[in-house]
Coordinates of C-alpha atoms in Angstrom, one line a residue:
A1 CA 24.2 12.3 15.1
R2 CA 20.5 12.2 16.0
R3 CA 18.8 15.3 14.7
Q4 CA 15.2 15.6 15.7
A5 CA 12.6 18.1 14.5
Q6 CA 14.3 18.5 11.1
R7 CA 13.1 17.5 7.7
R8 CA 15.4 15.1 5.9
P9 CA 15.3 14.0 2.2
H10 CA 13.2 10.9 1.8
R11 CA 15.1 7.9 0.4
P12 CA 12.3 5.9 -1.3
A13 CA 12.4 2.3 -0.1
L14 CA 11.1 0.3 -3.1
C15 CA 12.2 -2.9 -1.4
D16 CA 13.2 -4.3 2.0
R17 CA 16.0 -6.8 2.5
A18 CA 15.8 -10.0 4.5
H19 CA 18.9 -12.2 5.1
T20 CA 18.1 -15.8 4.4
Q21 CA 20.6 -18.6 4.4
G22 CA 23.5 -16.3 3.7
K23 CA 21.7 -14.5 0.8
T24 CA 20.2 -11.1 0.7
M25 CA 16.6 -11.3 -0.5
R26 CA 14.6 -8.3 -1.9
V27 CA 11.0 -8.0 -0.7
H28 CA 8.9 -5.8 -3.0
A29 CA 6.8 -3.4 -0.9
L30 CA 3.7 -3.8 -3.1
T31 CA 3.6 -7.5 -4.2
G32 CA 5.6 -9.2 -1.5
S33 CA 7.6 -11.0 -4.2
I34 CA 11.1 -12.1 -3.3
A35 CA 14.2 -12.1 -5.6
P36 CA 17.9 -12.5 -5.0
H37 CA 19.7 -9.2 -4.5
V38 CA 23.4 -8.3 -4.3
P39 CA 24.4 -8.7 -0.6
M40 CA 25.1 -5.5 1.3
V41 CA 26.3 -4.8 4.8
R42 CA 24.1 -2.8 7.2
A43 CA 23.6 -2.5 10.9
R44 CA 20.7 -4.7 12.0
V45 CA 18.8 -5.0 15.3
P46 CA 19.5 -8.4 16.9
V47 CA 16.5 -10.8 16.7
P48 CA 15.8 -14.0 18.5
E49 CA 16.7 -17.2 16.8
A50 CA 14.0 -18.5 14.3
T51 CA 14.0 -20.5 11.1
A52 CA 15.2 -18.7 8.1
F53 CA 12.0 -19.5 6.2
G54 CA 9.8 -18.4 9.1
S55 CA 11.7 -15.1 9.3
M56 CA 11.3 -14.6 5.5
R57 CA 7.6 -15.3 5.7
S58 CA 7.1 -12.9 8.6
L59 CA 8.9 -10.1 6.7
V60 CA 6.8 -10.8 3.6
A61 CA 3.6 -10.5 5.6
T62 CA 4.5 -7.4 7.4
T63 CA 5.9 -5.7 4.3
T64 CA 2.7 -6.4 2.5
L65 CA 0.6 -5.2 5.4
S66 CA 2.5 -1.9 5.3
A67 CA 1.5 -1.6 1.6
F68 CA -2.2 -1.7 2.5
L69 CA -1.8 1.7 4.2
L70 CA -1.1 3.8 1.1
V71 CA -3.5 6.6 0.6
A72 CA -4.5 6.2 -3.1
P73 CA -6.3 4.8 -4.8
L74 CA -8.5 3.1 -2.3
S75 CA -10.3 1.2 -5.1
S76 CA -7.2 -0.8 -5.8
Q77 CA -7.3 -3.7 -3.3
L78 CA -4.1 -5.6 -2.6
Q79 CA -4.2 -9.3 -1.9
L80 CA -1.8 -11.0 0.6
P81 CA 0.6 -13.4 -1.0
S82 CA 0.3 -17.1 -0.2
A83 CA 3.5 -16.8 1.9
V84 CA 1.4 -15.0 4.6
S85 CA -1.0 -17.9 5.2
G86 CA -0.1 -20.3 8.0
L87 CA 2.2 -17.8 9.8
G88 CA 2.8 -18.8 13.4
A89 CA 3.5 -16.5 16.2
Q90 CA 7.1 -15.4 16.2
P91 CA 9.3 -14.9 19.3
A92 CA 9.0 -11.4 20.8
M93 CA 11.8 -8.9 21.0
A94 CA 13.1 -7.4 24.2
R95 CA 10.8 -5.2 26.2
E96 CA 12.3 -1.9 25.0
L97 CA 11.7 -2.9 21.4
A98 CA 8.2 -4.1 21.8
S99 CA 6.6 -2.3 24.7
G100 CA 5.9 -5.8 25.9
S101 CA 6.8 -8.0 28.8
G102 CA 8.8 -11.2 28.2
S103 CA 7.1 -13.1 25.4
R104 CA 3.9 -11.0 25.7
V105 CA 3.2 -8.0 23.7
N106 CA 1.6 -5.0 25.5
K107 CA -1.7 -4.7 23.6
D108 CA -3.5 -2.7 26.2
P109 CA -4.2 0.8 24.8
N110 CA -4.6 2.4 28.2
S111 CA -1.2 1.1 29.3
L112 CA 0.4 2.2 26.1
L113 CA -1.2 5.7 26.5
R114 CA 0.2 5.8 30.1
L115 CA 3.6 4.9 28.9
G116 CA 3.4 7.6 26.3
L117 CA 3.0 10.4 28.8
P118 CA 6.0 12.7 29.4
K119 CA 7.5 13.7 32.7
I120 CA 6.6 10.6 34.7
G121 CA 9.2 9.6 37.3
K122 CA 10.7 6.2 38.2
E123 CA 8.5 5.7 41.3
L124 CA 5.2 6.2 39.5
R125 CA 6.3 4.1 36.5
E126 CA 7.1 1.2 38.9
L127 CA 3.7 1.6 40.6
Q128 CA 2.0 1.5 37.2
A129 CA 4.0 -1.6 36.2
S130 CA 3.2 -3.4 39.4
L131 CA -0.5 -2.8 39.1
E132 CA -0.5 -3.8 35.4
E133 CA 1.3 -7.0 36.3
S134 CA -1.2 -7.7 38.9
Q135 CA -4.1 -7.0 36.5
D136 CA -2.6 -9.4 33.9
S137 CA -2.1 -12.1 36.5
L138 CA -5.7 -11.7 37.7
T139 CA -6.9 -12.0 34.2
R140 CA -5.2 -15.4 34.0
L141 CA -6.3 -16.4 37.5
L142 CA -2.8 -16.5 38.8
L143 CA -3.7 -15.2 42.2
S144 CA -0.3 -15.8 43.9
N145 CA 1.5 -13.8 41.2
A146 CA -1.2 -11.1 41.4
N147 CA -0.8 -10.8 45.2
Q148 CA 3.0 -10.5 44.8
A149 CA 2.6 -7.7 42.3
V150 CA 0.1 -5.9 44.4
G151 CA 2.6 -6.2 47.3
K152 CA 5.2 -4.4 45.2
A153 CA 2.7 -1.6 44.5
Q154 CA 1.7 -1.4 48.2
S155 CA 5.3 -1.0 49.2
I156 CA 5.6 2.0 46.9
V157 CA 2.6 3.8 48.2
K158 CA 3.6 3.1 51.8
S159 CA 7.1 4.5 51.3
S160 CA 7.1 8.1 52.4
A161 CA 10.3 8.8 50.3
Q162 CA 8.8 7.4 47.1
T163 CA 5.4 9.1 47.5
K164 CA 7.1 12.4 48.3
N165 CA 9.0 12.2 45.0
I166 CA 5.7 11.4 43.1
I167 CA 3.9 14.4 44.7
A168 CA 6.9 16.7 44.1
S169 CA 6.6 16.0 40.3
A170 CA 3.1 17.5 40.2
P171 CA 2.7 21.0 38.6
P172 CA 2.8 24.0 41.0
G173 CA -0.4 24.1 43.1
K174 CA -1.3 20.5 42.3
A175 CA 0.5 18.8 45.2
D176 CA -2.7 18.2 47.2
E177 CA -4.5 16.8 44.2
A178 CA -1.6 14.4 43.5
S179 CA -1.6 13.4 47.2
A180 CA -5.3 12.6 47.1
Y181 CA -4.8 10.4 44.1
L182 CA -2.1 8.5 45.9
S183 CA -4.3 8.0 49.0
S184 CA -7.1 6.7 46.8
I185 CA -4.7 4.3 45.0
A186 CA -3.4 3.0 48.4
E187 CA -6.9 2.3 49.6
L188 CA -7.8 0.4 46.4
I189 CA -4.5 -1.6 46.6
A190 CA -5.4 -2.6 50.2
T191 CA -8.9 -3.7 49.0
T192 CA -7.4 -5.7 46.2
K193 CA -5.1 -7.6 48.6
S194 CA -8.1 -8.5 50.7
Q195 CA -10.1 -9.7 47.7
I196 CA -7.2 -11.8 46.5
A197 CA -6.9 -13.4 49.9
A198 CA -10.6 -14.2 49.8
N199 CA -10.1 -15.8 46.3
K200 CA -12.5 -13.2 44.8
A201 CA -10.6 -12.8 41.5
S202 CA -13.4 -10.9 39.7
D203 CA -13.8 -8.4 42.5
A204 CA -10.1 -7.9 42.6
M205 CA -10.0 -7.3 38.9
A206 CA -12.6 -4.6 39.1
T207 CA -10.8 -2.9 42.0
Q208 CA -7.5 -3.1 40.0
E209 CA -9.2 -1.4 37.1
Q210 CA -10.3 1.5 39.4
A211 CA -6.7 1.8 40.8
L212 CA -5.3 2.0 37.3
K213 CA -7.8 4.7 36.3
K214 CA -6.5 6.6 39.3
V215 CA -2.9 6.1 38.2
T216 CA -3.9 7.4 34.7
A217 CA -5.4 10.5 36.2
L218 CA -2.4 11.0 38.4
E219 CA 0.0 10.6 35.5
E220 CA -2.1 12.9 33.3
L221 CA -2.0 15.5 36.1
I222 CA 1.8 15.3 36.3
A223 CA 2.1 15.4 32.4
S224 CA 0.0 18.6 32.3
G225 CA 3.0 20.4 33.8
Y226 CA 5.2 19.4 30.8
D227 CA 6.4 22.4 28.8
Q228 CA 5.6 20.9 25.4
P229 CA 7.5 22.6 22.6
S230 CA 5.6 23.8 19.5
P231 CA 6.4 21.9 16.2
P232 CA 9.0 23.6 14.0
S233 CA 8.0 26.9 12.4
E234 CA 8.4 25.4 8.9
F235 CA 5.0 23.9 9.5
K236 CA 3.5 27.3 10.2
G237 CA -0.3 27.4 9.8
L238 CA -0.9 23.7 10.4
P239 CA -3.0 22.7 13.4
W240 CA -1.3 20.9 16.3
L241 CA -2.5 19.3 19.5
K242 CA -0.9 20.3 22.8
G243 CA -1.4 17.3 25.1
R244 CA -4.3 15.0 24.3
A245 CA -7.9 15.0 23.1
T246 CA -10.8 12.5 23.0
V247 CA -12.9 11.8 19.9
E248 CA -16.0 9.7 19.7
F249 CA -17.4 8.2 16.5
V250 CA -20.8 6.6 15.8
L251 CA -21.1 4.2 12.9
K252 CA -24.2 2.8 11.3
R253 CA -25.0 0.4 8.5
D254 CA -27.9 0.7 6.0
G255 CA -30.5 -2.1 6.1
E256 CA -29.0 -4.4 8.7
P257 CA -27.3 -4.4 12.1
F258 CA -23.7 -5.0 12.9
D259 CA -22.9 -8.6 14.0
V260 CA -20.0 -8.7 16.4
E261 CA -19.3 -12.2 17.5
G262 CA -23.0 -13.0 17.5
T263 CA -24.2 -9.9 19.2
L264 CA -26.2 -7.5 17.1
Y265 CA -25.8 -3.7 17.3
D266 CA -27.9 -1.0 15.6
K267 CA -24.9 1.3 15.8
L268 CA -21.3 1.2 17.0
D269 CA -19.9 3.7 19.5
V270 CA -16.1 4.1 19.3
K271 CA -14.0 6.2 21.6
M272 CA -10.4 7.2 20.8
V273 CA -7.7 9.1 22.7
L274 CA -5.4 11.2 20.4
D275 CA -1.9 11.8 21.6
G276 CA -0.3 15.2 20.8
Y277 CA 2.7 14.6 22.9
T278 CA 4.0 12.1 20.4
A279 CA 2.4 13.2 17.2
P280 CA 1.3 16.9 17.7
I281 CA 0.6 17.8 14.0
T282 CA -0.9 14.4 13.1
A283 CA -3.3 14.4 16.1
G284 CA -4.0 18.2 15.7
N285 CA -4.8 17.7 12.0
F286 CA -7.3 14.9 12.9
V287 CA -8.9 16.9 15.8
D288 CA -9.3 19.9 13.4
L289 CA -11.0 17.8 10.7
V290 CA -13.3 16.2 13.2
Q291 CA -14.3 19.6 14.6
K292 CA -14.9 20.8 11.1
G293 CA -17.3 17.9 10.5
F294 CA -15.1 16.6 7.7
Y295 CA -15.8 12.9 8.6
N296 CA -19.5 13.3 9.3
G297 CA -21.5 11.2 6.8
M298 CA -18.3 9.7 5.3
S299 CA -18.3 6.0 4.4
I300 CA -15.7 3.4 5.4
Q301 CA -13.6 3.1 2.2
R302 CA -11.5 0.1 3.0
S303 CA -12.0 -2.9 5.3
D304 CA -9.8 -5.9 4.5
G305 CA -9.3 -7.6 7.9
F306 CA -6.1 -5.7 8.5
V307 CA -7.1 -2.1 8.5
V308 CA -10.4 -0.1 8.5
Q309 CA -9.6 3.0 6.5
T310 CA -11.4 6.2 5.4
G311 CA -10.8 9.9 4.7
D312 CA -10.7 10.2 0.9
P313 CA -13.3 12.8 -0.2
S314 CA -13.0 11.8 -3.8
V315 CA -14.5 8.4 -3.0
E316 CA -17.5 10.3 -1.7
G317 CA -17.8 12.2 -4.9
K318 CA -16.5 15.4 -3.4
G319 CA -14.0 16.5 -6.0
S320 CA -10.9 14.8 -7.4
K321 CA -8.5 15.4 -4.5
H322 CA -7.7 12.5 -2.2
G323 CA -7.2 14.7 0.9
Y324 CA -8.6 17.7 2.6
T325 CA -8.6 21.1 0.9
E326 CA -9.2 24.4 2.8
P327 CA -12.2 26.4 1.7
G328 CA -11.2 28.6 -1.3
S329 CA -8.1 26.5 -2.0
D330 CA -7.5 23.8 -4.7
Q331 CA -4.5 22.3 -2.9
E332 CA -4.6 19.5 -0.4
R333 CA -3.5 20.4 3.1
R334 CA -0.7 18.0 3.7
I335 CA 1.1 17.1 6.9
P336 CA 4.6 15.7 7.5
L337 CA 5.4 12.2 8.6
E338 CA 5.7 12.4 12.4
V339 CA 7.3 9.5 14.3
M340 CA 9.1 9.4 17.7
V341 CA 11.7 7.1 19.1
K342 CA 11.3 6.1 22.7
G343 CA 13.6 8.3 24.8
D344 CA 13.6 11.3 22.4
K345 CA 12.2 14.6 23.4
Q346 CA 10.7 15.5 20.0
P347 CA 9.4 13.7 17.0
I348 CA 11.3 13.1 13.8
Y349 CA 9.7 15.0 10.9
G350 CA 9.7 13.9 7.2
A351 CA 11.7 10.7 7.7
T352 CA 11.2 7.2 8.9
F353 CA 13.2 5.5 11.6
D354 CA 15.2 3.8 8.8
D355 CA 15.9 7.1 7.1
D356 CA 17.2 8.4 10.5
G357 CA 19.5 5.4 10.9
R358 CA 17.5 3.9 13.7
G359 CA 15.4 1.2 12.1
G360 CA 14.1 -1.3 14.7
Y361 CA 14.2 1.2 17.6
A362 CA 11.2 1.3 19.9
S363 CA 8.4 3.8 19.1
V364 CA 6.8 5.9 21.8
L365 CA 3.4 4.9 20.5
P366 CA 3.7 1.4 18.9
F367 CA 1.2 -0.2 16.6
N368 CA 0.5 -2.8 19.3
A369 CA -3.1 -2.4 20.2
Y370 CA -6.2 -3.5 18.3
G371 CA -7.7 -0.3 16.9
A372 CA -4.5 1.8 17.0
L373 CA -4.9 4.9 14.9
G374 CA -2.5 5.5 12.0
M375 CA -2.1 8.1 9.2
A376 CA -2.1 6.8 5.6
R377 CA 0.3 8.4 3.1
E378 CA 1.7 7.9 -0.3
E379 CA 4.4 5.2 -0.7
Y380 CA 7.3 7.3 -1.8
D381 CA 6.5 10.7 -0.1
P382 CA 6.6 10.7 3.7
D383 CA 5.0 14.1 3.8
S384 CA 1.9 13.3 1.8
A385 CA -0.7 12.5 4.5
S386 CA -3.8 14.7 4.6
S387 CA -7.1 13.3 5.8
Q388 CA -6.9 9.6 5.1
W389 CA -6.3 7.5 8.2
F390 CA -6.9 3.9 9.5
W391 CA -7.7 1.8 12.4
L392 CA -5.2 -1.1 12.6
L393 CA -6.7 -4.4 13.4
F394 CA -3.6 -5.7 15.2
D395 CA -2.7 -9.3 14.7
S396 CA 0.3 -10.6 16.7
D397 CA 0.9 -13.3 14.1
L398 CA 1.3 -10.8 11.3
T399 CA 2.8 -8.0 13.3
P400 CA 4.8 -9.7 16.1
A401 CA 6.7 -7.6 18.6
G402 CA 9.7 -5.8 17.1
K403 CA 9.0 -7.2 13.6
N404 CA 6.1 -5.1 12.2
L405 CA 7.0 -2.5 9.6
L406 CA 4.6 0.1 10.7
D407 CA 6.4 1.5 13.8
G408 CA 8.6 4.3 12.6
R409 CA 7.2 4.2 9.1
Y410 CA 3.7 5.5 9.7
A411 CA 2.5 8.0 12.3
C412 CA 0.6 6.3 15.2
F413 CA -1.4 9.2 16.8
G414 CA -3.6 7.4 19.3
Y415 CA -5.6 4.4 20.4
T416 CA -9.2 3.2 20.5
V417 CA -10.0 2.9 24.2
D418 CA -13.7 1.9 24.0
G419 CA -15.4 -0.2 21.3
A420 CA -12.2 -1.4 19.7
R421 CA -13.4 -5.0 19.2
L422 CA -16.6 -3.7 17.5
L423 CA -14.3 -2.7 14.6
S424 CA -14.1 -6.4 13.6
D425 CA -17.5 -6.2 11.8
V426 CA -17.0 -2.7 10.2
K427 CA -17.3 -3.1 6.4
E428 CA -16.8 -0.9 3.4
G429 CA -19.9 1.3 3.0
D430 CA -20.7 1.6 6.7
I431 CA -21.3 5.3 7.6
I432 CA -19.7 7.5 10.2
V433 CA -22.9 9.3 11.2
S434 CA -21.2 11.3 13.9
A435 CA -17.7 12.3 14.8
K436 CA -17.2 14.6 17.7
V437 CA -14.4 16.0 19.9
T438 CA -15.6 15.3 23.4
S439 CA -12.6 16.6 25.3
G440 CA -9.3 18.5 24.7
L441 CA -10.5 20.8 22.0
E442 CA -8.9 23.7 24.0
N443 CA -5.6 22.0 23.3
L444 CA -5.9 22.5 19.6
K445 CA -3.3 25.1 18.5
T446 CA -1.8 26.5 15.3
V447 CA 1.9 26.3 14.5
S448 CA 3.3 29.9 14.5

């Protein structure tokens, strides 16, 4: 039985098993070393055909990547085993397991955030999908495909029955606002079709971007009427986020500018959207720490090409604890692991997808996008997160769709929506000079 919103005893996973040529191999979570293990029978998610050696190398890479995200000590750097080098892109899983489309992984943080919103009906999801398909085709200059996708979107906004259902899903008193959004989207769709017909791909892309922003606003309006449940009372006193919030960081480097693909920056501005629908305590904890000024002046403590990580006050010389302590307390404030299977109504607390018997299931917020936000924790204790967190520098070769070991094992609590690619030049020692909550602070609550 699926039991959400309940803590479960954590079964430490010292190793992960990969089936290779009829043998069960044991992959050590820290070193990536492989040794024969007594075969065991377990349910497995079907994967596309691939060479046994390629599958084994992929698992080694992703297992080792997950080991990078442990919270302490940050000074101990892990090296990827040689098996990781030379990995090629692996076949993608089905759409439901990857938040992707066909062989493409959905790496768009704005799309992933839209897909993570609750209470969105079939008609609006189809409208979103059609516009995103058109946007993707325009990016690749496939104008015929783009025109076909825009045509699907146009048929939705021209259907009185479908628009009626979309408007009806708006919160009480918001029907006129929802109708105005739909009218604006319809106008932008018509403009896009004209631009595509005139072979003005760049103009059409800009118009599509505006249309998708209107879709986001409409979906957020509808989601605002969702009666979001509070986290379980066993977490009484912890902060939690009802809905979403936006946080902006400014990073600087002493003595030299940032160099991002040949462009120099005196500072980096990064904007992140935090999702309390999927990870209310994790996102709320982060918003609370940002609002308290906890990250102001803190240095980047790990940057290894896979993650950019910070949040350990002991590295800054502020005590011996590796996490946040409340004023007057000598104990770290710890939060539970919080992960959510696509289709569930509430997160799973204190257990991974594997612990819950659903390893390989789709996560509502997958670690697909460059700059995805994740919470670091101790290896054997799922409820050990405190203040350390990371930006994941997503690499589809190392974390291909359906094969990365982060979804369901670490809490993803949002995405970087502006400035994500700037993270590629962030190094250890760079300073977070400013961290601010720019919207959604009123959504910060306390578990009662």
